[in-house]
JSON list of C-alpha atoms in Angstrom, two decimals:
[
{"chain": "A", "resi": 17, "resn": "UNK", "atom": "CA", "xyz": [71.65, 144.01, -62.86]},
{"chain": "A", "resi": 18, "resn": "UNK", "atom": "CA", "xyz": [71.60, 144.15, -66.91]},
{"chain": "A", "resi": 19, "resn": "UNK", "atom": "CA", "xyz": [69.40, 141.01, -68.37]},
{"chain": "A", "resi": 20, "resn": "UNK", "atom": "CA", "xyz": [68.80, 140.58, -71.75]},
{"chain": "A", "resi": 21, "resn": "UNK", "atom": "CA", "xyz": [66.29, 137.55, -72.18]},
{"chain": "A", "resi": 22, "resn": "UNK", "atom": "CA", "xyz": [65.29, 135.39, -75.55]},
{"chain": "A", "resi": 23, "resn": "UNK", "atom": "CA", "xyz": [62.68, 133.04, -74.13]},
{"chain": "A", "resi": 24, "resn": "UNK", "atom": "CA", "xyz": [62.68, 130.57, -77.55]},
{"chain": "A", "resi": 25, "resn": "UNK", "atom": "CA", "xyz": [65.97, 128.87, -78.15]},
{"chain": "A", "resi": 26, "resn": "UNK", "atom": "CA", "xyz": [64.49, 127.24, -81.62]},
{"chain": "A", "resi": 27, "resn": "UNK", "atom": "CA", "xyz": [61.59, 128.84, -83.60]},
{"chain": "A", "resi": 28, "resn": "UNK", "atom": "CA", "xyz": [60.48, 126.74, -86.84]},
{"chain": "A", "resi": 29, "resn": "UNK", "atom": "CA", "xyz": [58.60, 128.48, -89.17]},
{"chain": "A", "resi": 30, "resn": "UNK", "atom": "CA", "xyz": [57.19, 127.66, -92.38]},
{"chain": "A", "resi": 31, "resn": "UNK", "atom": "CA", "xyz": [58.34, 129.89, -96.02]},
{"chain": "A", "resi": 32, "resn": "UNK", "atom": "CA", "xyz": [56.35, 132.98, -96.22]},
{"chain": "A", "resi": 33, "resn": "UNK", "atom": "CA", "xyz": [54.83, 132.91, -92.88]},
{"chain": "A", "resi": 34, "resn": "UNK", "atom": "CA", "xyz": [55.10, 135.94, -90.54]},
{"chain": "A", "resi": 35, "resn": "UNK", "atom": "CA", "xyz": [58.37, 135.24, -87.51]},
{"chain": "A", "resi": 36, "resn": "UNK", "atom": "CA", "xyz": [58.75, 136.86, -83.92]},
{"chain": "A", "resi": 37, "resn": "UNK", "atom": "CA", "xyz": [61.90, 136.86, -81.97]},
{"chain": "A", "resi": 38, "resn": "UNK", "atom": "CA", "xyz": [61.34, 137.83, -78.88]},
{"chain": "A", "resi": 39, "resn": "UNK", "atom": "CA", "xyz": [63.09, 140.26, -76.68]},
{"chain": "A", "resi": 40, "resn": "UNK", "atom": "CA", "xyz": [63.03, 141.22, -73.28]},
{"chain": "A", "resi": 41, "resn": "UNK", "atom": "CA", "xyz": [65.31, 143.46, -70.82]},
{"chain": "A", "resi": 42, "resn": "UNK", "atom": "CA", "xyz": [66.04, 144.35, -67.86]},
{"chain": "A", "resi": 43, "resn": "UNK", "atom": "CA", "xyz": [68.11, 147.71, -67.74]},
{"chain": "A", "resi": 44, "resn": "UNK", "atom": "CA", "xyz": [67.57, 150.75, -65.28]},
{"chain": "A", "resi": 45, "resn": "UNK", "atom": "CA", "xyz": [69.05, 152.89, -67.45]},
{"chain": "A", "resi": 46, "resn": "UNK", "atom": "CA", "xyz": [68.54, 154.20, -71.15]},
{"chain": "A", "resi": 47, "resn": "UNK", "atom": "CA", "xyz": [69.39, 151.04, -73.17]},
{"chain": "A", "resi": 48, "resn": "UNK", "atom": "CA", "xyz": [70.54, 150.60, -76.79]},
{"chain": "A", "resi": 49, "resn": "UNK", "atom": "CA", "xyz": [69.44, 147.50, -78.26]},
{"chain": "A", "resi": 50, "resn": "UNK", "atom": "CA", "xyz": [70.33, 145.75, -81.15]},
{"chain": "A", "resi": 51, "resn": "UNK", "atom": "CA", "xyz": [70.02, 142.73, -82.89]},
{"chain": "A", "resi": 52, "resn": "UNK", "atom": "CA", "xyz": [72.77, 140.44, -84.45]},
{"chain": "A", "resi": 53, "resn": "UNK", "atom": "CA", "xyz": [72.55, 137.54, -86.96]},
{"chain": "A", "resi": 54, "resn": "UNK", "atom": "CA", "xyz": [74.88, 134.51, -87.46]},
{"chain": "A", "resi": 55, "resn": "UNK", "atom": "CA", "xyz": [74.51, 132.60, -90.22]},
{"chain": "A", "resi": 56, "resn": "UNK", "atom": "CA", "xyz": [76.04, 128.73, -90.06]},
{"chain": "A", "resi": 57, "resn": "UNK", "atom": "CA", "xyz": [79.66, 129.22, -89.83]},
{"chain": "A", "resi": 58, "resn": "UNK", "atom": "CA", "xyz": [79.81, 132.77, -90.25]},
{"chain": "A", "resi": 59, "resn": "UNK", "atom": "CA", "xyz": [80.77, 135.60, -88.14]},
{"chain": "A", "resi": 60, "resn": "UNK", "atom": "CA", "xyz": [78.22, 137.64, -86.56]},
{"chain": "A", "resi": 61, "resn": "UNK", "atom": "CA", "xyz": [77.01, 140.45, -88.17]},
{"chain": "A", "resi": 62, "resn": "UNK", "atom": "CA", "xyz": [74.86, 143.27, -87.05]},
{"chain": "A", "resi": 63, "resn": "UNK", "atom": "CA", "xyz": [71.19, 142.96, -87.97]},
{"chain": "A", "resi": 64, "resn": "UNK", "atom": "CA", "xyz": [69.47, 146.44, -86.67]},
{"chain": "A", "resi": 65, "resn": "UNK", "atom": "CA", "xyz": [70.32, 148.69, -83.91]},
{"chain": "A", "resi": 66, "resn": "UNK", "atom": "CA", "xyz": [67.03, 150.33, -82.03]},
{"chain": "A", "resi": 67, "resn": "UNK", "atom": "CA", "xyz": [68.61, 153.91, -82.82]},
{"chain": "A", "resi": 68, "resn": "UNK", "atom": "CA", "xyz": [68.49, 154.01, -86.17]},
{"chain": "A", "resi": 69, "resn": "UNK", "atom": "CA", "xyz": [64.92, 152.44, -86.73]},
{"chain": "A", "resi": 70, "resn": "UNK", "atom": "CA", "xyz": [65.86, 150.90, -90.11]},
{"chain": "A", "resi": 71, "resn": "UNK", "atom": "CA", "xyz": [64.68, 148.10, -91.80]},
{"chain": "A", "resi": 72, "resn": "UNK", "atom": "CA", "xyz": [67.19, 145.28, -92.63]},
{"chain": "A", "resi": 73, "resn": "UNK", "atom": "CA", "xyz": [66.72, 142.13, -95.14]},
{"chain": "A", "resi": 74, "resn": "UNK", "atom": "CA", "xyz": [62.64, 143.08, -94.21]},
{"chain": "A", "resi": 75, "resn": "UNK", "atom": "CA", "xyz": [63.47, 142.96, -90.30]},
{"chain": "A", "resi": 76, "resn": "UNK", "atom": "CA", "xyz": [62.33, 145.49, -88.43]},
{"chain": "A", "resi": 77, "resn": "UNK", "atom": "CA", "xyz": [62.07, 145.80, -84.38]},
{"chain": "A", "resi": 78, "resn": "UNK", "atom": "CA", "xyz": [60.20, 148.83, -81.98]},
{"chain": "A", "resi": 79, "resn": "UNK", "atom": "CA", "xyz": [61.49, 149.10, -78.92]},
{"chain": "A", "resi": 80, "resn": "UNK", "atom": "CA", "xyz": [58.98, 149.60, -76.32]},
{"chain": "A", "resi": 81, "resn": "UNK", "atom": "CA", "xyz": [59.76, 150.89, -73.11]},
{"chain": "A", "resi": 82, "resn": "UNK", "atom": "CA", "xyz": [56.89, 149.96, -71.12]},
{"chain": "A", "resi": 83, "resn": "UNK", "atom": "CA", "xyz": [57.12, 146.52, -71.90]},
{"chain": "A", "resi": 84, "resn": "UNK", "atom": "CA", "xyz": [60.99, 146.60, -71.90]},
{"chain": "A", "resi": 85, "resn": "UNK", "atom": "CA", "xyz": [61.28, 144.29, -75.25]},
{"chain": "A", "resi": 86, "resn": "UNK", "atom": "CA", "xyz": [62.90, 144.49, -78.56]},
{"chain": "A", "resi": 87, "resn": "UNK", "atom": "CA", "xyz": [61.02, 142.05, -80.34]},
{"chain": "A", "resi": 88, "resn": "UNK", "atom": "CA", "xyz": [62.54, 141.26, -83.99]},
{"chain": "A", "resi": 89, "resn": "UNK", "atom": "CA", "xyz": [59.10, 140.91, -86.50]},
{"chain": "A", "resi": 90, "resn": "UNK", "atom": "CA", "xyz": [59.24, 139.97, -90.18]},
{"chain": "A", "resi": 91, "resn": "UNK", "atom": "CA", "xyz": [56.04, 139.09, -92.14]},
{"chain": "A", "resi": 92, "resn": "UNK", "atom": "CA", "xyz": [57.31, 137.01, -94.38]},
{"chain": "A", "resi": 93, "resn": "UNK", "atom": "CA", "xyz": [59.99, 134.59, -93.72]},
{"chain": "A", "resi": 94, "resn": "UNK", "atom": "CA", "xyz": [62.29, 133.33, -96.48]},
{"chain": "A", "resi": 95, "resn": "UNK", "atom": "CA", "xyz": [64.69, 130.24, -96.49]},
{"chain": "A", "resi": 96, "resn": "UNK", "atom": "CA", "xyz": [67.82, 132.28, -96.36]},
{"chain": "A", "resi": 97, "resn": "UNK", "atom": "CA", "xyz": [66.67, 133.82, -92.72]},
{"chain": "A", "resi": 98, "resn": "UNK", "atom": "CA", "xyz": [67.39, 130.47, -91.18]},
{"chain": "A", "resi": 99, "resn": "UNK", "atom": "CA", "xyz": [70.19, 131.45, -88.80]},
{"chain": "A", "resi": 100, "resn": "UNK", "atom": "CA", "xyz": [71.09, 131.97, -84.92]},
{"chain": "A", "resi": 101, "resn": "UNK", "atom": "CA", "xyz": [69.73, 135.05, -83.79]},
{"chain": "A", "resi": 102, "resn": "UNK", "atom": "CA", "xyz": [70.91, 137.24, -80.83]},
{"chain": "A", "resi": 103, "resn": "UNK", "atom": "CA", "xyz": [70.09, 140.16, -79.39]},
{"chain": "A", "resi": 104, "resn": "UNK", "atom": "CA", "xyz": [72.42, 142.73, -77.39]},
{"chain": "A", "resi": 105, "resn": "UNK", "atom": "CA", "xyz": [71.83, 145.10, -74.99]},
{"chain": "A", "resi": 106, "resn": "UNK", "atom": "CA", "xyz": [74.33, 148.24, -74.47]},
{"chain": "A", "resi": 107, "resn": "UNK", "atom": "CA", "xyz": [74.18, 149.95, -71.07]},
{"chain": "A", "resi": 108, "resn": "UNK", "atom": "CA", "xyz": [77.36, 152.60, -71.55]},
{"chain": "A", "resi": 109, "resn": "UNK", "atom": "CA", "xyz": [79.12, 153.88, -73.80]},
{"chain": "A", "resi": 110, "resn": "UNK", "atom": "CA", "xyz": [82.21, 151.89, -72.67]},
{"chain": "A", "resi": 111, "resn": "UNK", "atom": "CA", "xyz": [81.96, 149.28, -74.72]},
{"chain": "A", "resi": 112, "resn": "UNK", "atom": "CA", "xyz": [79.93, 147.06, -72.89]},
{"chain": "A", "resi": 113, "resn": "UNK", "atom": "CA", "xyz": [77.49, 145.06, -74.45]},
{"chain": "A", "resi": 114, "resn": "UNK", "atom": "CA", "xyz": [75.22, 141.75, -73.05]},
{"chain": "A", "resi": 115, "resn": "UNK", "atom": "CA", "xyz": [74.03, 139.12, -75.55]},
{"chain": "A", "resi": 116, "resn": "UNK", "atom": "CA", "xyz": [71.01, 136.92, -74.95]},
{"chain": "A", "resi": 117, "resn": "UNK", "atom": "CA", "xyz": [71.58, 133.18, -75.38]},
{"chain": "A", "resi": 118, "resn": "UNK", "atom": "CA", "xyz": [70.09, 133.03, -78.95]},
{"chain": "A", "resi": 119, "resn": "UNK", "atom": "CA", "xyz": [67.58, 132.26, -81.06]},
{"chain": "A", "resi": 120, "resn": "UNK", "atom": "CA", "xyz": [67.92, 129.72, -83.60]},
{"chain": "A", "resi": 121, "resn": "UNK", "atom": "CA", "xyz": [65.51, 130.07, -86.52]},
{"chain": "A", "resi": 122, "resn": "UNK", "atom": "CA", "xyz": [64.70, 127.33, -89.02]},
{"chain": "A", "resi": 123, "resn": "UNK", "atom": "CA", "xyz": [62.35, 128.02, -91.99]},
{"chain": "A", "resi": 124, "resn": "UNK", "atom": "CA", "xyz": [61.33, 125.04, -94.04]},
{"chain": "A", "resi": 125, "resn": "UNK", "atom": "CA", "xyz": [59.57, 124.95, -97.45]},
{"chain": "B", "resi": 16, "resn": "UNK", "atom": "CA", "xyz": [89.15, 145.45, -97.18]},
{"chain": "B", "resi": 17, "resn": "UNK", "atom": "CA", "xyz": [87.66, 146.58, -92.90]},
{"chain": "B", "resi": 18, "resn": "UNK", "atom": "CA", "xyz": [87.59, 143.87, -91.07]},
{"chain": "B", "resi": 19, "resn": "UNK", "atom": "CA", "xyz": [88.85, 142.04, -87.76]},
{"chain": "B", "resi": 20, "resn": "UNK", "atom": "CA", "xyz": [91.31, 139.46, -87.88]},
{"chain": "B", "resi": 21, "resn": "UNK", "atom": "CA", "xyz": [91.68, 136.93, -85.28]},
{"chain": "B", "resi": 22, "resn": "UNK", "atom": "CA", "xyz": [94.69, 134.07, -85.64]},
{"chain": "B", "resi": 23, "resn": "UNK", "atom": "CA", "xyz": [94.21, 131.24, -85.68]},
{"chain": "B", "resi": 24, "resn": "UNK", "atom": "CA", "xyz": [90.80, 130.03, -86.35]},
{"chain": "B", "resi": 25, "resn": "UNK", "atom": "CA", "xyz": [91.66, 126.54, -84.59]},
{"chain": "B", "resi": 26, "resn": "UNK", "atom": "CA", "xyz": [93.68, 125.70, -81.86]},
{"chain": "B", "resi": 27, "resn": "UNK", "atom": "CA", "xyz": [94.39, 122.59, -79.44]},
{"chain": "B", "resi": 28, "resn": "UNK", "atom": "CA", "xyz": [96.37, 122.81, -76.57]},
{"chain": "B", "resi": 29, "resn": "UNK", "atom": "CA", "xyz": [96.99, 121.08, -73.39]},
{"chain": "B", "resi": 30, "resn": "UNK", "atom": "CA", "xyz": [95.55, 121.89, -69.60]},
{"chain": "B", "resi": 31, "resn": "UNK", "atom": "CA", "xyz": [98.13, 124.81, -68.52]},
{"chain": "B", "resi": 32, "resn": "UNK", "atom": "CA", "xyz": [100.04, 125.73, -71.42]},
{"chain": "B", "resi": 33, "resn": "UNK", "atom": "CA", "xyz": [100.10, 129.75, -71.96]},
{"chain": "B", "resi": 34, "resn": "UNK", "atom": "CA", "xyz": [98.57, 130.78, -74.83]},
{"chain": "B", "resi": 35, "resn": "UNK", "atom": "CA", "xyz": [97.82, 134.08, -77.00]},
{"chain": "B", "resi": 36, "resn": "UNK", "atom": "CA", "xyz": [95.17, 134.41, -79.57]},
{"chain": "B", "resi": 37, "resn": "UNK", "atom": "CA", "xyz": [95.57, 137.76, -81.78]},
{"chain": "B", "resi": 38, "resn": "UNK", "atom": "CA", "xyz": [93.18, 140.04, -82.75]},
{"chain": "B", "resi": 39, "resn": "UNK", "atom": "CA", "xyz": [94.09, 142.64, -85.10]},
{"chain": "B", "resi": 40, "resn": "UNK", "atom": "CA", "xyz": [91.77, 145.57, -86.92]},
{"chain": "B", "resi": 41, "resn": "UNK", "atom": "CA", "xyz": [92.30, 147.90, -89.95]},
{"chain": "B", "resi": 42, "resn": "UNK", "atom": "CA", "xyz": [89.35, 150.62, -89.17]},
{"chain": "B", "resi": 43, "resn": "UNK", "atom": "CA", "xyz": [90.96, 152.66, -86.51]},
{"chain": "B", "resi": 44, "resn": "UNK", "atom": "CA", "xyz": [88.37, 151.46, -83.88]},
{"chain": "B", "resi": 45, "resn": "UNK", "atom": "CA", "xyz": [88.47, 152.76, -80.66]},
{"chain": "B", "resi": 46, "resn": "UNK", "atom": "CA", "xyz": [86.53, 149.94, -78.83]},
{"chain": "B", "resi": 47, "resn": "UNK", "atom": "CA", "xyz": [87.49, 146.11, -78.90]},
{"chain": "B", "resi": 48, "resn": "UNK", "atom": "CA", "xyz": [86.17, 143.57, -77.08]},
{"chain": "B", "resi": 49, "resn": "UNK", "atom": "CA", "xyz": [86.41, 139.81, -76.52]},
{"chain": "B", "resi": 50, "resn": "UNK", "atom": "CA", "xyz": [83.21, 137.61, -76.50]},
{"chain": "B", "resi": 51, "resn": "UNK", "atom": "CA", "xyz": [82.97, 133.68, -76.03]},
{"chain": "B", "resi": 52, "resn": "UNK", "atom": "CA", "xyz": [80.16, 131.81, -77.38]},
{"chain": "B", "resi": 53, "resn": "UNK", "atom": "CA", "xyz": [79.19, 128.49, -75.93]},
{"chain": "B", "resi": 54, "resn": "UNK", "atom": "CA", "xyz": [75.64, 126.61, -76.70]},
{"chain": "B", "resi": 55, "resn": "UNK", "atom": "CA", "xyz": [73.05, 127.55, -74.79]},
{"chain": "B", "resi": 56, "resn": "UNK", "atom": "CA", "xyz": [74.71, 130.43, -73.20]},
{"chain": "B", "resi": 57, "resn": "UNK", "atom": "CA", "xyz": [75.24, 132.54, -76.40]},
{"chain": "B", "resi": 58, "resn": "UNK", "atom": "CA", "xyz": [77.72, 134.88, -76.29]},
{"chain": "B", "resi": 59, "resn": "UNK", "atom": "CA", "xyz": [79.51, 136.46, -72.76]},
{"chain": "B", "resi": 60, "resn": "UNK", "atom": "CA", "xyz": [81.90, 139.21, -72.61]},
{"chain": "B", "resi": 61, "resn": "UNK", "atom": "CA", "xyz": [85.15, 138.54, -71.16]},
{"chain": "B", "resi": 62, "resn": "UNK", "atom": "CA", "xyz": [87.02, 141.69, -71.78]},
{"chain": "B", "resi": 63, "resn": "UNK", "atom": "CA", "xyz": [86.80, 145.22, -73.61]},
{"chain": "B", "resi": 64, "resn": "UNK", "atom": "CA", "xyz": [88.74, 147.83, -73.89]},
{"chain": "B", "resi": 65, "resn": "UNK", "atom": "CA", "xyz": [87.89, 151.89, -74.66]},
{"chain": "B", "resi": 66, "resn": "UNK", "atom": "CA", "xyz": [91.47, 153.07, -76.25]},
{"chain": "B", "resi": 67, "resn": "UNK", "atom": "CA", "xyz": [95.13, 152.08, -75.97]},
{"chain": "B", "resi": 68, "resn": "UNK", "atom": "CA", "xyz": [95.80, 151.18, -72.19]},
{"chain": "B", "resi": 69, "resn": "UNK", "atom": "CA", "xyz": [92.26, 151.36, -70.94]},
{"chain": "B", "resi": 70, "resn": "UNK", "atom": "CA", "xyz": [90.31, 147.61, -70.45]},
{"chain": "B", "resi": 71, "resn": "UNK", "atom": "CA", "xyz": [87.60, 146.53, -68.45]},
{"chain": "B", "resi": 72, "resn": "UNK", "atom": "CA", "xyz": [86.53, 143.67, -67.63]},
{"chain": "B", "resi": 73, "resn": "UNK", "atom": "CA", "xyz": [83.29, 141.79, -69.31]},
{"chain": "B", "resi": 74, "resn": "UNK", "atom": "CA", "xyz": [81.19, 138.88, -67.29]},
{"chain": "B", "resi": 75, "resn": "UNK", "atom": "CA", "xyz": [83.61, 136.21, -67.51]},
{"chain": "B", "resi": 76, "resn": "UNK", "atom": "CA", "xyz": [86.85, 137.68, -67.19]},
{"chain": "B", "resi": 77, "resn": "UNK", "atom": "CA", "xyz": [88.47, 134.78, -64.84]},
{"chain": "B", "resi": 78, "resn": "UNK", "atom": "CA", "xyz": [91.17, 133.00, -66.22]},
{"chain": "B", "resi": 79, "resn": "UNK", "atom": "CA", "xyz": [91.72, 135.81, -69.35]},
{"chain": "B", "resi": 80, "resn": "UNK", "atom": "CA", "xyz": [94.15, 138.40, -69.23]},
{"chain": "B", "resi": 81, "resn": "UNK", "atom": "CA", "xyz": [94.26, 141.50, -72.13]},
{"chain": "B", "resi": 82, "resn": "UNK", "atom": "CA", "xyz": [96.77, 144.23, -73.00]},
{"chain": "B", "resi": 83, "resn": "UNK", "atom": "CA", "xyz": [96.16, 146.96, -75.81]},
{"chain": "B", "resi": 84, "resn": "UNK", "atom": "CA", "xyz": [99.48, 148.26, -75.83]},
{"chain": "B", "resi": 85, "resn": "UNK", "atom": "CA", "xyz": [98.54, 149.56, -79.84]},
{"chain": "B", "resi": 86, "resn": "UNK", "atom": "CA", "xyz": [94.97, 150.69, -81.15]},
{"chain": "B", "resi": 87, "resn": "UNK", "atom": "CA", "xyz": [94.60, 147.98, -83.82]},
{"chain": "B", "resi": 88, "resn": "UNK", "atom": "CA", "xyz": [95.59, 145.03, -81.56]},
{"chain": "B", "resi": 89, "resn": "UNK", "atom": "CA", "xyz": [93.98, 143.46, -78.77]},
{"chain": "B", "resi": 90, "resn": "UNK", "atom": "CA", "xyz": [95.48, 140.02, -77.81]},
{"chain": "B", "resi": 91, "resn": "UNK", "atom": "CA", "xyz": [93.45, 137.79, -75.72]},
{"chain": "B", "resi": 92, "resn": "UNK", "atom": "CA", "xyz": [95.89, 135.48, -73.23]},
{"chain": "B", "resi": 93, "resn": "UNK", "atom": "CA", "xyz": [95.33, 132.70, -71.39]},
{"chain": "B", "resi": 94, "resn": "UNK", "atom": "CA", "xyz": [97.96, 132.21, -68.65]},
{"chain": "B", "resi": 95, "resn": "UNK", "atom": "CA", "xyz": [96.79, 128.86, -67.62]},
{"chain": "B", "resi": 96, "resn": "UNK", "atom": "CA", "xyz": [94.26, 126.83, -69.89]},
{"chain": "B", "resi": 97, "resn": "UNK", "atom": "CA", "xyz": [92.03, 124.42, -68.29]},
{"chain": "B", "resi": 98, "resn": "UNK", "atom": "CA", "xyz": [89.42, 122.77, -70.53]},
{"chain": "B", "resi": 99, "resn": "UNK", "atom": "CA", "xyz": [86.27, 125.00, -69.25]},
{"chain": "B", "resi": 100, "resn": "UNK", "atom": "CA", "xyz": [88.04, 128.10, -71.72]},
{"chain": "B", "resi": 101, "resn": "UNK", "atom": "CA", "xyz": [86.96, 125.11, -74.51]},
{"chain": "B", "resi": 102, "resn": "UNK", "atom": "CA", "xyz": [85.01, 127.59, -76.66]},
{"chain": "B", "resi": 103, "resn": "UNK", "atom": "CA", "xyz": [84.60, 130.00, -79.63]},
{"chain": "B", "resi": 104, "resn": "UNK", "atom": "CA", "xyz": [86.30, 133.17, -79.05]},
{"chain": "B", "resi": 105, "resn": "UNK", "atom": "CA", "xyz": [85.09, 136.59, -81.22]},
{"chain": "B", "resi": 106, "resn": "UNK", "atom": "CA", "xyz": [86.94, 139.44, -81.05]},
{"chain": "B", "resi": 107, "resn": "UNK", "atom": "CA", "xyz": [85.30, 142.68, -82.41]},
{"chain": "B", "resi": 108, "resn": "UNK", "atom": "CA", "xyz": [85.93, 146.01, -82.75]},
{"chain": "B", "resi": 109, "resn": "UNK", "atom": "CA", "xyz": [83.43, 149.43, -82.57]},
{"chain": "B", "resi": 110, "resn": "UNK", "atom": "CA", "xyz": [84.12, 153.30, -83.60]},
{"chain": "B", "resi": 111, "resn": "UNK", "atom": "CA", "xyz": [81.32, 154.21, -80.96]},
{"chain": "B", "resi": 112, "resn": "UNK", "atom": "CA", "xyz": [81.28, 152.02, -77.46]},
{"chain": "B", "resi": 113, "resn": "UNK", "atom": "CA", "xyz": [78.65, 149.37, -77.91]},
{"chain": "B", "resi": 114, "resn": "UNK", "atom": "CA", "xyz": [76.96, 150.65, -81.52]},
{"chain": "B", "resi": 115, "resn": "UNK", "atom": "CA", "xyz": [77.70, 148.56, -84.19]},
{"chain": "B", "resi": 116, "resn": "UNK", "atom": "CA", "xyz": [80.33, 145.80, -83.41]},
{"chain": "B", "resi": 117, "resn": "UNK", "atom": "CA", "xyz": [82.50, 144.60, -86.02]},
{"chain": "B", "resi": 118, "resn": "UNK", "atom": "CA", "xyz": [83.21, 140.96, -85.07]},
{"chain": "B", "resi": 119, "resn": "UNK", "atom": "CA", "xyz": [86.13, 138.90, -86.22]},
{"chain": "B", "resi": 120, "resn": "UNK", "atom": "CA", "xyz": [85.65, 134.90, -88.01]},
{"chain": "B", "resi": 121, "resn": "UNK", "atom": "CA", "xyz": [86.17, 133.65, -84.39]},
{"chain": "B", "resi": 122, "resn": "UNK", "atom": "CA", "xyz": [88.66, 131.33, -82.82]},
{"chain": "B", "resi": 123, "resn": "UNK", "atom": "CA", "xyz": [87.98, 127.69, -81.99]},
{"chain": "B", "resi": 124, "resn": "UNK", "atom": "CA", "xyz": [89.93, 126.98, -78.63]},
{"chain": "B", "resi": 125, "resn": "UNK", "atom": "CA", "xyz": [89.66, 123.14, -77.41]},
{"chain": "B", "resi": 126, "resn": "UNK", "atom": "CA", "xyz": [91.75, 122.75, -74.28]},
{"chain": "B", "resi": 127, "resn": "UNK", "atom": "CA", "xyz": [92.28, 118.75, -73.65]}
]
């Protein structure tokens, strides 16, 4: 069965220093992974999607195979980053898509 | 403006009392999908659906019940509340399957 797994459900981090979300799966498949950002109050909004390899807001994740993860890296965290952060995994192309519980990221001064 | 709409952004209602929360898009998705979010868990599908007349159903699809009689709607129903479906509700919508959800403001459901 599909597992998508975000082992830290609070990460504090201090202004400028380098953050790590981490990411792990459990798919038998070919997965898409992606990662999604709420900010308090807000909707969620799509952060980066594996496929595309882009870098968003200084964001970027690899996805590595071998280690099935989709860790989400920046090196250096700003104040407005503080938010809930999820990632997805998508296992068809039905529709179907499996969020992690969340990672909630607080970056102080 | 693209977006998802989801009415209404609150609701309270009693143990058993049928009720419909809407979900409406403007992009001419194909995809649409209903999430809840609930600390701790984050967020668990309940239903999606690929095109007008074709749903699945998501993880937690007991006690929900969906119709997409039109592309832009997809109306989440609850036949029978019961104060476990106290949650957040998303609705989103996708042009390709799971790329890229487009996720509505979200509807806060407390069932007393």
């Amino acid at each position: 069965a599909q597992r998508v797994t975000q082992p830290e459900k609070l990460l504090s981090v201090f202004k400028g220093a380098p953050v790590e979300l981490k990411c792990n799966y459990s798919y038998s498949g070919s997965p898409e992974l992606f990662w999604y950002v709420q900010y308090s109050r807000q909707r969620l909004q799509l952060l980066l999607r594996h496929i595309s390899r882009e870098s968003i807001k200084g964001f970027t994740a690899d996805l590595n195979k071998g280690e099935t993860s989709f860790h989400l890296k920046k090196p250096f965290a700003q104040e407005e980053d503080s938010a809930m952060y999820y990632c997805a995994l998508g296992t068809d192309s039905w529709g179907k898509l499996q969020f992690g519980a969340g990672t909630q990221v607080v970056v102080t001064p | 403006e693209a977006q998802v709409t989801q009415n209404p952004r609150y609701l309270i209602t009693v143990t058993g009392k049928k009720l419909t929360v809407t979900c409406s898009q403007n992009m001419n998705h194909e995809y649409m999908s209903w999430y809840r979010q609930d600390p701790g868990l984050g967020l668990r599908q309940i239903y999606y659906s690929m095109n007008v007349e074709v749903t699945d159903k998501g993880d937690v699809p007991e006690g929900y019940k969906v119709s997409r009689k039109e592309k832009r709607n997809f109306p989440l129903i609850l036949e029978s509340p019961s104060p476990n479906q106290t949650s957040l509700y998303f609705c989103a919508s996708s042009l390709k399957g799971a790329r890229g959800y487009t996720f509505g403001s979200g509807t806060r459901l407390t069932v007393v």
